[in-house]
C-alpha cells in the first residue's frame, strides 16, 4: 500500500494551492449567501406569500413560509458555485493521465513498481477528496456565517452537509468523464476541452429547460434529463424530500461507472513517451 | 560466457497501423552483462525498452524478464528493474530529497539512504534545493542516483549521459562497472559510441526498428586489424591456426582481421616478405557505420522507393 499513499500524498501536494483557493472561495460564497439571505429574508417571505416577485425562488419549490435554510439554498444554485465545483472536477480529471504524459512525468512514476490501478486509484481518491473538501467548505462557510447573521431559523451543520454532498455528487460524474477522456489521451487540452463542452452543454440544457416559454415544448423533458444539473437540488436536499436520495444515488452511480471505465481504458492502453 | 538469459525477446513487434516502430526483435540479455543498444533516433531502442517495462503492449511476439511476461506481469517486471528515461521530467515543486523520497516511496521506501548518499557524495548535488532550480544535468544526476541505488536485478539506462559534463560521465561509467561487479545486469542505450565501447559486453545495433547486428565486445577487444603489403605479386598463404582473415583488398595492400594470439602472428610475419605493415584496433564507430553510414542510408532510400 505504500506506493498508493505515496502517490496520494504527492497528488495532494500538487493540488494544495488550487484546493485551498477553491475551498476558500466556496467558504466565502457560503458566508456571502447567508448574509444575503439574512438581509433579504423578510422581503422574500413577503414575496412568496403574496405570490409576487422572486419567481426564480418559487421555481425551486419553496412554499409560502419556508425555513431559512430553504431560502439560503436557493442561492446555492448560483453559477459561481457550480463553476468552481465543475472547474475543480474537470481540471483534476484532465490532469490525471493526459497531462502527465504530455509533461513526461508519468514515465517517472510508471517505470517504478506501481500498478496502473494503484496510479489511477490514487488520482481518483485525490480528486474525490478534493471535491468533498470544497463542498464541505461551502457548508462550513454557510454554517460559520449563521453565527454572525440573523436568520429566523438557523440550520445545523448536519443539514447543510446534505446539499454540500449533492454538490460534490454533481461534480463526481464530471470528474468521471474528464478522467475517462484523460485516460485515453496523451495531451491535456483535449480531455479538458471535451469535458468542458459537455459540462457547458449540460448547463445550457438545464437553463433552457426551466425557461417558462419552453414549458410545453416536446423536447423540454429531453433537455432536462440530458443535464446532470437537473440532479442538483439544494432546496430538496434540506427539505427532506425523497428526490435528494435518488438524485445523489444517480450521480454517484454515473460517476462511479465513468471512473470504472477510466480504469479499464487506462489498464489496457499503451503509455508512450512524452507527447 | 553462456550465462542465463535474463531478458528474452522473441519476435517482439510494435506497429502503429502500417508503421512499424519495432519488427521481430529476437535477442537475449544475459545475467550480469552490460548490454548496449545502439541506433539513431527512431531505430526502436526506446520502444524496445518501453515494451520490456510493460508500458506498451506488443503487437506480436513477447518479452520476458526473469520469466515474467513484460506486458501481463509488468508490475513484477518493474520490481526487478530500475529505469532511467531518456527524456527526464521531474516535479519542480519538490526538493531533490523530496524527489528521491517520492521515488523510493514508490518502491516501498527501499534505497532512499543510498540514493541520497550517491546524490550528495558522488553527484555533488544539494538535495535541499527545489528541483525546478536544478539544471538539466543536475536532474539527470538525481535520477541516476536513484536508479543506481534501487535494489534491483536490472538497470535500464536510456541515454544516461546525454546531459552530463565529462567528469560526471566518467562517474556514471564507473557506477555501471560497480553495478556489474555487484551482479546487476545493465542495459545501456546511448549514442556516444566510445562510452558503449568502454563498458558493454555485447552491443545490439538497431536500424529502422530491426535488429541488424549483435557484437560481442569482448571478442572485438581481442580483434587486431593488420594493414599489410607483401613483396611480390601474390600474398603468401595464411596458416589456418593464426586466425587471420581477409577483410578487404586495396591494390596490393590487404586489410586483415586477426583474432588469435599475438606471438604466433609476429613469428609468422618474420618469415614472410613484408614490405609494409601497420597493426591497430578497430573502434565501434566503423562497425556502426556499416549499418548506419552513407551506404546504409542509400540502401534505405532504395528500400523506400521499392515500396
Coordinates of C-alpha atoms in Angstrom, one line a residue:
Chain A
X1 CA 0.0 0.0 0.0
X2 CA 3.0 2.3 0.4
X3 CA 3.2 3.3 -3.3
X4 CA -0.5 4.2 -3.2
X5 CA -0.2 6.5 -0.2
X6 CA 3.0 8.0 -1.6
X7 CA 1.1 8.9 -4.8
X8 CA -1.9 10.3 -2.8
X9 CA 0.5 12.5 -0.7
X10 CA 2.2 13.7 -3.9
X11 CA -1.1 14.5 -5.6
X12 CA -2.4 16.4 -2.6
X13 CA 0.9 18.3 -2.6
X14 CA 0.4 19.1 -6.3
X15 CA -3.2 20.4 -5.8
X16 CA -2.6 22.2 -2.5
X17 CA -2.9 25.7 -3.9
X18 CA -5.9 25.1 -6.3
X19 CA -7.6 23.2 -3.5
X20 CA -7.0 26.0 -1.0
X21 CA -8.2 28.7 -3.4
X22 CA -11.3 26.8 -4.4
X23 CA -12.2 25.9 -0.8
X24 CA -11.6 29.4 0.3
X25 CA -13.7 30.8 -2.5
X26 CA -16.6 28.5 -1.7
X27 CA -16.3 29.2 2.1
X28 CA -16.6 32.9 1.2
X29 CA -19.5 32.3 -1.1
X30 CA -21.2 30.2 1.5
X31 CA -20.8 33.0 4.0
X32 CA -21.9 35.7 1.5
X33 CA -25.1 33.8 0.6
X34 CA -26.2 33.5 4.2
X35 CA -25.5 37.2 4.6
X36 CA -27.7 38.0 1.5
X37 CA -30.4 35.6 2.7
X38 CA -30.3 37.3 6.1
X39 CA -30.8 40.7 4.5
X40 CA -33.5 39.6 2.1
X41 CA -35.3 37.0 4.2
X42 CA -38.2 39.2 5.2
X43 CA -38.7 40.5 1.6
X44 CA -38.5 37.0 0.2
X45 CA -41.1 35.7 2.7
X46 CA -43.4 38.5 1.9
X47 CA -43.0 38.0 -1.9
X48 CA -43.6 34.2 -1.5
X49 CA -46.8 34.7 0.5
X50 CA -48.0 37.4 -1.9
X51 CA -47.1 35.4 -5.0
X52 CA -45.3 38.4 -6.4
X53 CA -41.6 38.7 -7.4
X54 CA -38.7 36.2 -6.7
X55 CA -40.2 33.8 -9.3
X56 CA -36.8 32.1 -9.6
X57 CA -37.0 31.1 -5.9
X58 CA -40.6 29.9 -6.3
X59 CA -39.5 27.6 -9.2
X60 CA -37.3 25.7 -6.8
X61 CA -40.4 24.5 -4.9
X62 CA -40.3 26.9 -1.9
X63 CA -43.7 27.2 -0.1
X64 CA -45.3 30.2 1.4
X65 CA -43.4 30.2 4.7
X66 CA -40.2 28.3 4.1
X67 CA -37.5 27.8 6.8
X68 CA -34.4 30.0 6.5
X69 CA -32.3 27.2 5.2
X70 CA -34.5 26.7 2.1
X71 CA -34.1 30.4 1.3
X72 CA -30.4 30.1 1.8
X73 CA -30.3 27.0 -0.5
X74 CA -32.0 28.9 -3.3
X75 CA -28.7 30.8 -3.6
X76 CA -26.7 27.6 -3.8
X77 CA -27.7 27.3 -7.4
X78 CA -25.6 30.3 -8.2
X79 CA -23.3 29.7 -11.3
X80 CA -20.2 30.7 -9.3
X81 CA -20.7 27.6 -7.0
X82 CA -21.4 25.3 -10.0
X83 CA -18.5 26.8 -11.9
X84 CA -16.0 26.3 -9.1
X85 CA -17.0 22.7 -8.4
X86 CA -17.0 21.9 -12.2
X87 CA -13.6 23.5 -12.7
X88 CA -12.1 21.5 -10.0
X89 CA -13.6 18.3 -11.2
X90 CA -12.7 18.7 -14.8
X91 CA -9.2 20.1 -14.1
X92 CA -8.3 17.2 -11.8
X93 CA -9.8 14.6 -14.2
X94 CA -8.0 16.0 -17.3
X95 CA -4.7 16.2 -15.4
X96 CA -4.7 12.6 -14.2
X97 CA -3.1 10.9 -17.2
X98 CA -3.0 13.0 -20.4
X99 CA -1.3 16.0 -18.8
X100 CA 1.2 13.7 -17.1
X101 CA 2.1 12.1 -20.4
X102 CA 2.3 15.5 -22.0
X103 CA 4.7 16.7 -19.3
X104 CA 6.7 13.5 -19.3
X105 CA 6.2 12.9 -15.6
X106 CA 4.1 9.7 -16.0
X107 CA 7.3 7.8 -17.0
X108 CA 8.9 8.6 -13.7
X109 CA 6.0 7.0 -11.8
X110 CA 5.0 4.2 -14.1
X111 CA 8.6 2.9 -14.5
X112 CA 8.6 2.2 -10.8
X113 CA 6.7 -0.9 -9.4
X114 CA 3.4 0.8 -9.4
X115 CA 0.4 -0.9 -11.0
X116 CA -1.9 1.1 -13.2
X117 CA -4.8 0.6 -10.9
X118 CA -2.7 2.0 -8.0
X119 CA -1.8 5.0 -10.0
X120 CA -5.3 5.8 -11.2
X121 CA -6.8 4.9 -7.8
X122 CA -4.6 7.5 -6.1
X123 CA -5.7 10.0 -8.7
X124 CA -9.4 9.2 -8.2
X125 CA -9.0 9.3 -4.4
X126 CA -7.3 12.7 -4.5
X127 CA -10.0 14.1 -6.9
X128 CA -12.8 12.8 -4.8
X129 CA -11.3 14.0 -1.5
X130 CA -10.9 17.4 -3.2
X131 CA -14.5 17.5 -4.3
X132 CA -15.7 16.6 -0.8
X133 CA -13.3 19.2 0.7
X134 CA -14.5 22.1 -1.4
X135 CA -18.2 21.1 -1.0
X136 CA -17.6 20.9 2.8
X137 CA -16.0 24.4 2.7
X138 CA -19.3 25.8 1.2
X139 CA -21.3 24.2 4.1
X140 CA -18.7 25.3 6.6
X141 CA -18.8 28.9 5.3
X142 CA -22.5 29.0 5.5
X143 CA -22.6 27.4 8.9
X144 CA -20.0 29.9 10.3
X145 CA -22.0 32.8 8.8
X146 CA -25.1 31.8 10.7
X147 CA -23.3 32.9 14.0
X148 CA -22.8 36.4 12.6
X149 CA -26.0 37.0 10.6
X150 CA -29.6 37.0 11.8
X151 CA -31.8 34.2 10.4
X152 CA -35.3 33.2 11.5
X153 CA -34.3 29.6 11.9
X154 CA -30.5 28.9 11.6
X155 CA -29.7 25.5 10.1
X156 CA -27.4 22.9 11.7
X157 CA -24.1 21.8 10.1
X158 CA -25.6 18.4 9.5
X159 CA -28.4 19.8 7.5
X160 CA -26.0 21.9 5.4
X161 CA -23.9 18.9 4.7
X162 CA -26.7 17.4 2.6
X163 CA -26.8 20.0 -0.2
X164 CA -23.0 20.2 0.0
X165 CA -22.8 16.4 -0.6
X166 CA -25.3 16.9 -3.5
X167 CA -22.8 19.5 -5.0
X168 CA -19.9 17.0 -4.6
X169 CA -22.0 14.3 -6.2
X170 CA -22.9 16.6 -9.1
X171 CA -19.2 17.2 -9.8
X172 CA -18.3 13.5 -9.5
X173 CA -19.6 12.4 -13.0
X174 CA -17.8 15.5 -14.4
X175 CA -14.6 14.2 -12.8
X176 CA -15.5 10.8 -14.2
X177 CA -15.8 11.8 -17.8
X178 CA -12.8 14.1 -17.6
X179 CA -10.8 11.2 -16.1
X180 CA -12.0 8.8 -18.8
X181 CA -11.0 11.1 -21.6
X182 CA -7.7 11.8 -20.0
X183 CA -7.1 8.1 -19.5
X184 CA -7.2 7.5 -23.3
X185 CA -5.3 10.6 -24.3
X186 CA -1.7 11.9 -24.5
X187 CA -2.3 15.6 -24.0
X188 CA -4.2 17.8 -21.5
X189 CA -6.1 20.2 -23.8
X190 CA -8.3 17.6 -25.5
X191 CA -9.9 16.0 -22.4
X192 CA -10.2 19.4 -20.8
X193 CA -12.0 20.8 -23.9
X194 CA -14.3 17.9 -24.4
X195 CA -15.3 17.7 -20.7
X196 CA -15.8 21.5 -20.6
X197 CA -18.0 21.4 -23.7
X198 CA -20.0 18.5 -22.2
X199 CA -20.5 20.4 -18.9
X200 CA -21.4 23.6 -20.6
X201 CA -23.9 21.8 -22.8
X202 CA -25.5 20.2 -19.8
X203 CA -25.7 23.6 -18.0
X204 CA -27.3 25.2 -21.1
X205 CA -29.8 22.3 -21.4
X206 CA -30.8 22.8 -17.8
X207 CA -31.2 26.6 -18.2
X208 CA -33.3 26.2 -21.3
X209 CA -35.5 23.5 -19.7
X210 CA -36.6 25.9 -16.9
X211 CA -37.3 28.9 -19.2
X212 CA -41.2 29.3 -18.9
X213 CA -41.6 30.0 -22.6
X214 CA -40.5 26.4 -23.3
X215 CA -42.7 24.9 -20.6
X216 CA -44.8 22.9 -23.1
X217 CA -42.2 22.2 -25.7
X218 CA -41.9 18.4 -26.5
X219 CA -38.2 18.5 -26.3
X220 CA -38.1 20.1 -22.9
X221 CA -38.1 16.8 -20.9
X222 CA -35.3 15.5 -23.0
X223 CA -33.2 18.6 -22.4
X224 CA -34.0 18.4 -18.7
X225 CA -33.0 14.7 -18.4
X226 CA -29.9 15.2 -20.5
X227 CA -28.4 17.6 -17.9
X228 CA -26.6 16.5 -14.8
X229 CA -27.5 19.8 -13.3
X230 CA -31.1 18.6 -13.0
X231 CA -29.9 16.3 -10.3
X232 CA -28.5 19.1 -8.2
X233 CA -31.3 20.5 -6.0
X234 CA -30.1 22.1 -2.8
X235 CA -33.6 23.1 -1.7
X236 CA -34.8 19.5 -2.0
X237 CA -31.7 18.4 -0.1
X238 CA -32.6 20.3 3.0
X239 CA -36.4 19.8 2.8
X240 CA -36.1 16.1 3.3
X241 CA -37.7 15.2 0.0
X242 CA -37.2 11.8 -1.4
X243 CA -35.8 13.2 -4.6
X244 CA -32.5 14.1 -2.9
X245 CA -31.5 10.5 -2.2
X246 CA -32.4 9.5 -5.8
X247 CA -30.5 12.4 -7.4
X248 CA -27.4 11.7 -5.3
X249 CA -27.6 8.0 -6.0
X250 CA -27.9 8.5 -9.8
X251 CA -25.0 11.0 -9.7
X252 CA -22.7 8.7 -7.7
X253 CA -23.6 5.7 -9.8
X254 CA -22.9 7.6 -13.1
X255 CA -19.7 8.9 -11.7
X256 CA -18.6 5.5 -10.5
X257 CA -19.4 3.9 -13.8
X258 CA -17.3 6.6 -15.6
X259 CA -14.4 6.2 -13.2
X260 CA -14.6 2.4 -13.7
X261 CA -14.4 2.9 -17.5
X262 CA -11.4 5.1 -17.0
X263 CA -9.7 2.3 -15.0
X264 CA -10.5 -0.2 -17.8
X265 CA -9.2 2.2 -20.5
X266 CA -6.0 3.0 -18.6
X267 CA -5.2 -0.6 -17.8
X268 CA -5.1 -1.7 -21.4
X269 CA -3.6 1.3 -23.2
X270 CA 0.0 2.0 -24.3
X271 CA 1.9 4.6 -22.3
X272 CA 4.1 6.4 -24.9
X273 CA 7.0 8.7 -24.1
X274 CA 6.0 12.3 -23.5
X275 CA 3.9 13.7 -26.3
Chain B
X1 CA 30.3 -16.9 -21.2
X2 CA 27.0 -18.8 -21.5
X3 CA 25.2 -17.2 -18.6
X4 CA 21.4 -17.4 -18.0
X5 CA 19.4 -15.2 -20.3
X6 CA 17.6 -12.7 -18.1
X7 CA 15.8 -10.6 -20.7
X8 CA 14.3 -12.5 -23.6
X9 CA 12.7 -11.0 -26.6
X10 CA 11.0 -13.3 -29.1
X11 CA 9.7 -11.8 -32.3
X12 CA 8.9 -8.6 -30.4
X13 CA 7.0 -6.3 -32.7
X14 CA 5.3 -2.9 -32.2
X15 CA 3.3 -1.4 -35.0
X16 CA 1.1 1.6 -35.2
X17 CA -1.1 0.8 -38.2
X18 CA 1.2 0.4 -41.2
X19 CA 4.2 1.9 -39.4
X20 CA 6.4 -0.5 -37.5
X21 CA 8.4 1.0 -34.6
X22 CA 9.9 -2.4 -33.9
X23 CA 10.0 -5.6 -36.1
X24 CA 10.6 -9.1 -34.9
X25 CA 13.2 -8.3 -32.3
X26 CA 14.7 -11.5 -31.0
X27 CA 17.5 -11.2 -28.6
X28 CA 18.6 -12.2 -25.1
X29 CA 20.4 -10.2 -22.4
X30 CA 22.4 -12.5 -20.1
X31 CA 22.5 -12.2 -16.3
X32 CA 25.3 -9.9 -15.2
X33 CA 26.3 -8.4 -18.5
X34 CA 26.3 -4.8 -19.7
X35 CA 24.2 -4.8 -22.9
X36 CA 24.4 -1.9 -25.3
X37 CA 21.6 -0.7 -27.5
X38 CA 22.8 1.3 -30.5
X39 CA 21.0 3.1 -33.3
X40 CA 19.9 6.5 -34.4
X41 CA 16.8 8.2 -33.2
X42 CA 13.7 6.3 -34.3
X43 CA 15.6 3.0 -34.7
X44 CA 13.5 1.3 -32.0
X45 CA 15.7 1.5 -28.8
X46 CA 13.2 3.3 -26.6
X47 CA 10.3 1.3 -28.0
X48 CA 12.2 -1.9 -27.0
X49 CA 12.8 -0.6 -23.5
X50 CA 9.1 0.5 -23.1
X51 CA 8.0 -2.9 -24.2
X52 CA 10.3 -4.5 -21.7
X53 CA 9.0 -2.3 -18.9
X54 CA 5.4 -3.3 -19.7
X55 CA 4.5 0.3 -20.6
X56 CA 3.3 -0.7 -24.1
X57 CA 1.6 -3.8 -25.4
X58 CA 3.4 -5.7 -28.1
X59 CA 1.6 -6.1 -31.4
X60 CA 3.3 -9.5 -31.8
X61 CA 5.8 -11.6 -30.0
X62 CA 6.7 -11.4 -26.4
X63 CA 9.4 -10.4 -23.9
X64 CA 10.2 -11.7 -20.5
X65 CA 12.4 -10.6 -17.7
X66 CA 13.4 -13.4 -15.3
X67 CA 10.5 -15.4 -16.6
X68 CA 7.9 -12.7 -16.1
X69 CA 5.9 -11.6 -19.1
X70 CA 6.6 -7.9 -19.6
X71 CA 3.1 -7.0 -20.6
X72 CA 1.0 -9.3 -18.4
X73 CA 3.4 -9.2 -15.5
X74 CA 4.5 -5.6 -15.8
X75 CA 4.3 -4.9 -12.1
X76 CA 6.6 -7.9 -11.2
X77 CA 9.0 -6.8 -14.0
X78 CA 9.3 -3.3 -12.7
X79 CA 10.0 -4.6 -9.2
X80 CA 13.2 -6.2 -10.8
X81 CA 14.1 -3.2 -13.0
X82 CA 15.2 0.3 -12.4
X83 CA 14.7 2.6 -15.4
X84 CA 16.3 5.9 -16.3
X85 CA 14.2 7.6 -19.0
X86 CA 15.9 9.3 -21.9
X87 CA 13.7 12.4 -21.6
X88 CA 13.6 13.1 -18.0
X89 CA 10.9 15.3 -16.3
X90 CA 10.5 15.8 -12.6
X91 CA 8.1 17.7 -10.4
X92 CA 9.8 21.0 -9.9
X93 CA 7.9 21.8 -6.7
X94 CA 9.8 19.1 -4.8
X95 CA 13.3 19.4 -3.4
X96 CA 16.0 17.0 -4.6
X97 CA 15.5 15.0 -1.4
X98 CA 11.7 15.1 -1.9
X99 CA 12.0 13.6 -5.4
X100 CA 14.3 10.8 -4.0
X101 CA 11.8 10.2 -1.2
X102 CA 8.9 10.1 -3.6
X103 CA 10.6 7.7 -6.0
X104 CA 11.8 5.4 -3.2
X105 CA 8.3 5.5 -1.7
X106 CA 7.0 4.0 -4.9
X107 CA 9.4 1.1 -4.3
X108 CA 8.2 0.6 -0.7
X109 CA 10.9 3.0 0.6
X110 CA 13.8 1.0 -0.5
X111 CA 17.1 2.6 -1.5
X112 CA 16.4 6.1 -0.1
X113 CA 19.6 6.4 2.0
X114 CA 21.8 5.0 -0.7
X115 CA 20.2 7.3 -3.3
X116 CA 20.7 10.4 -1.1
X117 CA 24.3 9.4 -0.3
X118 CA 25.0 8.9 -4.1
X119 CA 23.4 12.1 -5.0
X120 CA 25.3 14.1 -2.4
X121 CA 28.7 12.4 -2.4
X122 CA 29.2 11.2 -5.9
X123 CA 26.9 13.6 -7.9
X124 CA 27.6 16.6 -5.6
X125 CA 24.0 17.7 -5.5
X126 CA 22.4 20.0 -3.0
X127 CA 19.3 17.9 -2.1
X128 CA 17.7 20.8 -0.2
X129 CA 17.2 22.8 -3.4
X130 CA 13.9 22.7 -5.3
X131 CA 14.3 20.6 -8.5
X132 CA 13.0 23.5 -10.6
X133 CA 16.2 25.3 -9.8
X134 CA 18.3 22.3 -11.0
X135 CA 19.9 22.4 -14.4
X136 CA 19.1 19.5 -16.9
X137 CA 22.4 17.8 -16.0
X138 CA 21.6 18.0 -12.2
X139 CA 18.2 16.5 -12.7
X140 CA 19.8 13.7 -14.7
X141 CA 22.3 13.1 -11.9
X142 CA 19.5 13.0 -9.4
X143 CA 17.7 10.3 -11.4
X144 CA 20.9 8.4 -11.9
X145 CA 21.5 8.4 -8.2
X146 CA 18.0 6.9 -7.7
X147 CA 18.5 4.3 -10.5
X148 CA 21.8 3.1 -9.1
X149 CA 20.5 3.0 -5.5
X150 CA 17.5 0.8 -6.4
X151 CA 17.9 -2.8 -5.1
X152 CA 17.1 -4.4 -8.4
X153 CA 18.5 -7.1 -10.8
X154 CA 18.3 -5.0 -13.9
X155 CA 19.2 -1.4 -14.7
X156 CA 17.9 0.1 -17.9
X157 CA 19.6 3.3 -18.7
X158 CA 18.3 5.3 -21.7
X159 CA 20.9 7.8 -22.8
X160 CA 22.1 8.2 -19.2
X161 CA 25.0 10.6 -20.0
X162 CA 23.3 12.8 -22.6
X163 CA 23.2 15.9 -20.3
X164 CA 26.3 15.3 -18.3
X165 CA 29.7 17.0 -18.2
X166 CA 32.8 14.9 -18.9
X167 CA 33.6 14.1 -15.3
X168 CA 30.1 13.1 -14.4
X169 CA 30.1 10.9 -17.5
X170 CA 33.1 9.1 -16.1
X171 CA 31.3 8.7 -12.7
X172 CA 28.4 7.1 -14.5
X173 CA 30.6 4.7 -16.4
X174 CA 32.2 3.8 -13.1
X175 CA 28.8 3.3 -11.5
X176 CA 27.9 1.0 -14.3
X177 CA 31.0 -1.1 -13.7
X178 CA 30.2 -1.2 -10.0
X179 CA 26.7 -2.4 -10.8
X180 CA 28.1 -5.1 -13.0
X181 CA 30.6 -6.1 -10.3
X182 CA 27.6 -6.4 -7.9
X183 CA 26.0 -8.8 -10.3
X184 CA 23.4 -6.4 -11.7
X185 CA 22.5 -6.6 -15.4
X186 CA 22.7 -3.3 -17.2
X187 CA 21.0 -2.3 -20.5
X188 CA 22.8 0.8 -21.8
X189 CA 21.2 2.7 -24.6
X190 CA 23.2 5.5 -26.0
X191 CA 24.6 7.5 -28.8
X192 CA 28.2 8.0 -27.5
X193 CA 30.0 5.1 -29.1
X194 CA 33.1 5.4 -27.0
X195 CA 31.1 5.0 -23.8
X196 CA 29.2 2.0 -25.2
X197 CA 32.5 0.5 -26.3
X198 CA 34.1 1.1 -23.0
X199 CA 31.6 -0.7 -20.8
X200 CA 29.4 -3.0 -22.8
X201 CA 29.9 -6.8 -23.1
X202 CA 27.6 -7.0 -26.1
X203 CA 26.0 -4.4 -28.3
X204 CA 22.9 -4.7 -30.4
X205 CA 22.6 -2.4 -33.4
X206 CA 19.1 -1.5 -34.5
X207 CA 18.1 0.2 -37.7
X208 CA 14.6 1.2 -38.6
X209 CA 13.0 -1.0 -36.0
X210 CA 15.0 -4.1 -36.8
X211 CA 17.9 -5.8 -35.0
X212 CA 20.7 -5.8 -37.6
X213 CA 23.7 -7.0 -35.6
X214 CA 24.8 -8.1 -32.2
X215 CA 28.5 -7.6 -31.5
X216 CA 30.4 -9.4 -28.8
X217 CA 32.6 -6.6 -27.4
X218 CA 34.9 -8.9 -25.6
X219 CA 35.8 -10.7 -28.8
X220 CA 36.0 -7.3 -30.5
X221 CA 38.5 -6.1 -28.0
X222 CA 40.7 -9.0 -29.0
X223 CA 40.4 -8.1 -32.7
X224 CA 43.5 -6.7 -34.4
X225 CA 43.5 -5.1 -37.8
X226 CA 46.6 -5.5 -40.0
X227 CA 47.2 -3.3 -43.0
X228 CA 49.9 -5.2 -44.8
X229 CA 51.7 -5.0 -48.2
X230 CA 53.7 -8.0 -49.1
X231 CA 56.6 -8.0 -51.6
X232 CA 55.9 -9.8 -54.8
X233 CA 52.7 -10.1 -56.7
X234 CA 50.8 -12.6 -54.6
X235 CA 50.5 -12.7 -50.9
X236 CA 51.7 -15.8 -49.1
X237 CA 49.0 -18.2 -47.9
X238 CA 47.8 -17.6 -44.3
X239 CA 48.4 -20.5 -41.9
X240 CA 44.9 -21.5 -40.6
X241 CA 45.9 -21.7 -36.9
X242 CA 46.8 -18.0 -36.9
X243 CA 43.2 -16.9 -37.1
X244 CA 43.8 -14.4 -39.9
X245 CA 41.1 -13.5 -42.4
X246 CA 40.9 -11.1 -45.3
X247 CA 38.6 -8.1 -44.7
X248 CA 39.4 -6.1 -47.9
X249 CA 42.0 -5.7 -50.6
X250 CA 43.0 -2.3 -51.8
X251 CA 45.5 -2.7 -54.7
X252 CA 48.5 -4.5 -53.2
X253 CA 47.5 -3.7 -49.7
X254 CA 45.5 -6.2 -47.7
X255 CA 43.3 -5.4 -44.7
X256 CA 43.4 -8.4 -42.4
X257 CA 41.5 -9.3 -39.2
X258 CA 43.3 -11.2 -36.5
X259 CA 41.6 -12.8 -33.5
X260 CA 44.3 -15.1 -32.2
X261 CA 47.4 -14.9 -30.1
X262 CA 49.9 -12.2 -30.9
X263 CA 53.2 -14.3 -30.6
X264 CA 52.5 -16.8 -33.5
X265 CA 51.4 -13.9 -35.7
X266 CA 54.6 -12.0 -35.2
X267 CA 56.7 -15.1 -35.7
X268 CA 54.9 -15.8 -38.9
X269 CA 55.2 -12.2 -40.1
X270 CA 59.0 -12.5 -39.5
X271 CA 59.1 -15.4 -42.0
X272 CA 57.2 -13.8 -44.9
X273 CA 58.3 -10.9 -47.2
X274 CA 56.5 -7.9 -45.7
X275 CA 57.1 -4.6 -47.5
X276 CA 54.9 -2.5 -45.2
X277 CA 52.8 -3.2 -42.1
X278 CA 50.5 -1.4 -39.7
X279 CA 48.8 -3.1 -36.7
X280 CA 45.9 -1.4 -34.9
X281 CA 42.5 -2.0 -33.4
X282 CA 39.1 -1.1 -34.9
X283 CA 36.7 1.1 -32.9
X284 CA 33.0 0.6 -32.7
X285 CA 32.4 3.6 -35.0
X286 CA 33.4 1.6 -38.1
X287 CA 31.1 -1.2 -37.2
X288 CA 28.3 1.2 -36.5
X289 CA 29.0 2.9 -39.9
X290 CA 28.5 -0.4 -41.7
X291 CA 24.8 -0.2 -40.6
X292 CA 24.3 3.5 -40.4
X293 CA 26.8 5.0 -42.7
X294 CA 26.1 6.6 -46.1
X295 CA 25.8 3.2 -47.9
X296 CA 23.2 2.0 -45.4
X297 CA 21.3 5.3 -45.9
X298 CA 21.3 4.8 -49.6
X299 CA 20.1 1.2 -49.2
X300 CA 17.2 2.6 -47.0
X301 CA 16.3 5.0 -49.7
X302 CA 16.2 2.2 -52.3
X303 CA 14.0 0.1 -50.0
X304 CA 11.6 3.1 -49.6
X305 CA 11.4 3.6 -53.3
X306 CA 10.8 -0.1 -53.9
X307 CA 7.8 0.1 -51.5

